[in-house]
Amino acid sequence: EVQLVESGGGLVQPGRSLRLSCTASGFTFDDYAVHWVRQVPGKGLEWVSGISWNGGTIAYADSVRGRFTISRDNAKNSLYLQMNSLRAEDTALYYCVKDRMIAVAGVLEDWGQGTLVTVSS
Amino acid sequence: SSELTQDPAVSVALGQTVRITCQGDSLRRYYANWCQQKPGQAPVLVIFGKDNRPSGIPDRFSGSSSGNTASLTITGAQAEDEADYYCTSRDSSGNLVIFGGGTKVTVL
């Protein structure tokens, strides 16, 4: 069974940093691209960033480019999101998502349960 | 264009057929994929590519595409199909992933 478990969320002040982690199990992690997708409670889904199977291709939404950094450690079956210069509008539930492909294709097949990030003073 | 447009809400009578549409210029080049999200739950992929269902998704869900419009059809809607449905695809550059705004399906 595919499992994706996010951690690292919490309350953080505007302008500060936070690092999210996602631990994967139940599949061969380095056979797939993975993504971060966020959702403001009660609102729609927003893709944040994706990384290919070996980290060779990385993409970011315009709203986070230059502030967020995605990375993965295949030896640890883990995905990360370093979030700097956080803003109130970054407040959301952040999902770790497995793609069906090795590339950043956007076929979002398996989802974690999410970790909540709240940016507030 | 980097936008996918969906109707905010649609309703369907129990056992009837409902079609949910997603419009965007990038859909002329890339297939749409569809996710279902029920309240308090993580999304679930229901259709990907031309018309493919992940394992465990009932065959009453189907996908189609024409021009700049992709559609998700639920044939014989069930009460458990009441949910928000999101289309997703790549943007016109092919480098980014984009979501539609979501369609809330109510089964009457």
XYZ file of C-alpha atoms in Angstrom:
229
model
C 0.000 0.000 0.000
C 1.326 3.432 -0.980
C 1.773 5.715 2.007
C 2.881 9.335 2.014
C 3.261 10.958 5.417
C 3.874 14.682 5.659
C 5.382 16.468 8.628
C 6.876 19.800 9.578
C 3.836 22.033 9.422
C 2.924 24.501 12.115
C 2.514 28.141 13.022
C 5.201 30.479 11.712
C 5.555 34.239 11.555
C 5.561 36.107 8.232
C 9.036 36.321 6.743
C 10.275 33.219 8.557
C 11.119 29.776 7.184
C 9.736 26.272 7.511
C 10.785 22.908 6.108
C 8.228 20.271 5.223
C 9.082 16.600 4.901
C 7.294 13.659 3.326
C 8.222 10.056 3.990
C 7.126 7.539 1.370
C 6.569 3.804 1.653
C 4.856 0.987 -0.199
C 6.462 1.693 -3.583
C 9.849 2.228 -5.200
C 10.298 5.902 -4.429
C 12.925 6.658 -7.066
C 10.703 5.312 -9.856
C 8.374 8.289 -9.664
C 8.173 12.061 -9.705
C 6.653 13.672 -6.624
C 4.929 16.969 -5.949
C 3.711 19.378 -3.323
C 0.118 20.600 -3.689
C -1.573 22.958 -1.261
C -5.122 23.836 -0.341
C -6.461 26.702 1.683
C -9.233 25.190 3.849
C -12.512 25.498 1.999
C -10.814 26.516 -1.245
C -9.414 24.793 -4.325
C -6.210 22.882 -4.979
C -3.014 24.666 -6.014
C 0.043 22.899 -7.382
C 3.196 24.197 -5.684
C 6.161 22.265 -7.033
C 7.250 18.997 -8.604
C 10.498 17.051 -8.913
C 11.367 14.227 -11.277
C 12.547 10.803 -10.150
C 16.224 11.773 -9.934
C 15.843 15.472 -9.200
C 16.951 16.381 -12.698
C 13.773 18.316 -13.443
C 12.255 20.710 -10.936
C 9.332 23.065 -11.453
C 7.626 25.668 -9.314
C 4.391 27.604 -9.428
C 4.904 31.315 -10.078
C 3.530 32.082 -6.617
C 6.420 30.339 -4.827
C 9.320 30.459 -7.285
C 12.362 32.041 -5.664
C 11.052 31.437 -2.137
C 10.461 27.668 -1.996
C 12.907 24.869 -2.789
C 11.893 21.279 -3.440
C 14.329 18.409 -2.997
C 14.337 14.654 -2.525
C 16.565 12.030 -0.946
C 15.911 8.718 -2.665
C 18.078 6.841 -0.163
C 15.695 7.980 2.571
C 12.488 7.730 0.506
C 11.858 11.345 1.386
C 10.634 14.552 -0.234
C 11.216 18.006 1.184
C 9.965 21.559 0.741
C 12.066 24.391 2.119
C 9.820 27.423 2.443
C 11.474 30.804 2.979
C 10.078 34.342 3.232
C 6.690 32.969 4.162
C 3.590 35.080 3.618
C 0.088 34.963 5.016
C -1.136 33.701 1.647
C 1.052 30.606 2.025
C -1.262 29.431 4.799
C -2.691 26.112 3.614
C -2.753 22.348 3.979
C 0.259 21.006 2.102
C -0.064 17.612 0.427
C 2.741 15.335 -0.712
C 1.672 13.661 -3.958
C 3.139 10.829 -6.027
C 2.994 11.098 -9.831
C 2.301 8.080 -12.037
C 5.375 8.989 -14.108
C 9.089 9.413 -13.558
C 8.826 12.903 -15.054
C 6.879 15.860 -13.711
C 3.781 14.906 -15.663
C 1.122 16.045 -13.223
C -0.717 12.723 -13.055
C -1.313 12.995 -9.329
C -1.975 9.411 -8.363
C -1.424 9.065 -4.624
C -1.853 11.697 -1.938
C -0.801 12.043 1.668
C -3.122 13.430 4.308
C -1.390 16.793 4.404
C 0.364 18.991 6.937
C -1.053 22.369 7.902
C 1.057 25.493 7.579
C -0.215 28.672 9.202
C 1.618 31.932 8.578
C 0.566 34.543 11.101
C 2.042 36.988 13.567
C -2.553 30.246 -21.230
C -2.109 28.876 -17.716
C -5.738 28.529 -16.746
C -8.266 25.729 -16.566
C -11.889 26.764 -16.187
C -14.594 24.654 -14.548
C -18.209 25.358 -13.666
C -18.438 25.910 -9.900
C -21.313 23.537 -9.286
C -23.568 21.004 -10.937
C -26.325 18.723 -9.678
C -27.529 15.335 -10.880
C -30.395 13.068 -9.932
C -29.477 9.733 -8.416
C -28.791 7.230 -11.170
C -28.598 9.833 -13.919
C -25.623 11.013 -15.958
C -23.607 14.147 -15.336
C -20.817 15.689 -17.383
C -18.249 18.017 -15.839
C -16.190 20.144 -18.188
C -12.764 21.762 -18.017
C -11.630 24.356 -20.553
C -8.180 25.654 -21.308
C -5.841 26.322 -24.194
C -3.275 23.818 -22.912
C -5.853 21.031 -23.292
C -5.348 21.227 -27.037
C -1.929 19.727 -26.380
C -2.159 17.870 -23.074
C -4.702 15.514 -21.587
C -6.602 16.463 -18.480
C -6.617 14.319 -15.381
C -9.412 14.326 -12.831
C -9.382 14.157 -9.043
C -12.294 13.642 -6.688
C -12.242 15.176 -3.219
C -14.779 14.456 -0.518
C -15.097 16.693 2.566
C -12.261 16.218 5.021
C -10.402 13.815 2.754
C -7.401 13.960 0.475
C -8.113 13.979 -3.259
C -8.301 10.744 -5.249
C -7.325 10.367 -8.904
C -10.306 9.046 -10.880
C -9.326 9.587 -14.527
C -5.964 10.159 -16.194
C -4.781 10.480 -19.745
C -7.144 9.865 -22.628
C -9.653 7.845 -20.586
C -7.908 5.703 -17.999
C -9.117 4.722 -14.554
C -6.776 3.848 -11.701
C -7.352 0.535 -10.020
C -10.451 0.584 -7.841
C -12.252 3.419 -9.625
C -15.721 2.351 -10.826
C -16.316 2.206 -14.558
C -19.154 4.722 -14.298
C -16.363 7.338 -14.425
C -15.070 8.154 -17.892
C -13.101 10.897 -19.589
C -13.113 12.513 -22.998
C -11.628 15.485 -24.761
C -12.324 17.713 -27.770
C -10.382 20.788 -28.736
C -9.781 22.895 -25.659
C -12.347 21.091 -23.525
C -11.966 17.979 -21.401
C -14.911 16.237 -19.782
C -15.489 13.867 -16.915
C -18.712 11.880 -17.172
C -20.359 9.978 -14.358
C -22.872 7.537 -15.824
C -25.412 6.448 -13.236
C -24.339 8.780 -10.437
C -24.391 7.346 -6.936
C -24.781 9.142 -3.625
C -21.115 8.481 -2.850
C -20.100 10.423 -5.973
C -21.106 13.675 -4.302
C -17.800 15.530 -4.060
C -15.607 18.246 -5.521
C -13.973 17.357 -8.816
C -10.804 19.022 -10.066
C -9.248 18.821 -13.487
C -5.490 19.118 -13.756
C -3.076 19.254 -16.640
C 0.089 20.969 -17.765
C 0.240 24.604 -18.738
C 0.904 25.630 -22.330
C 4.668 25.546 -21.834
C 4.447 21.991 -20.564
C 6.640 22.823 -17.611
C 4.073 23.495 -14.920
C 1.067 21.692 -13.489
C -2.216 23.593 -13.234
C -5.587 22.915 -11.611
C -9.062 23.971 -12.519
C -11.068 25.750 -9.871
C -13.127 22.671 -9.078
C -16.746 21.624 -9.611
C -18.986 20.684 -6.721
C -21.233 17.798 -7.717
C -24.449 17.351 -5.757
C -26.403 14.103 -6.146
C -30.108 14.718 -5.577
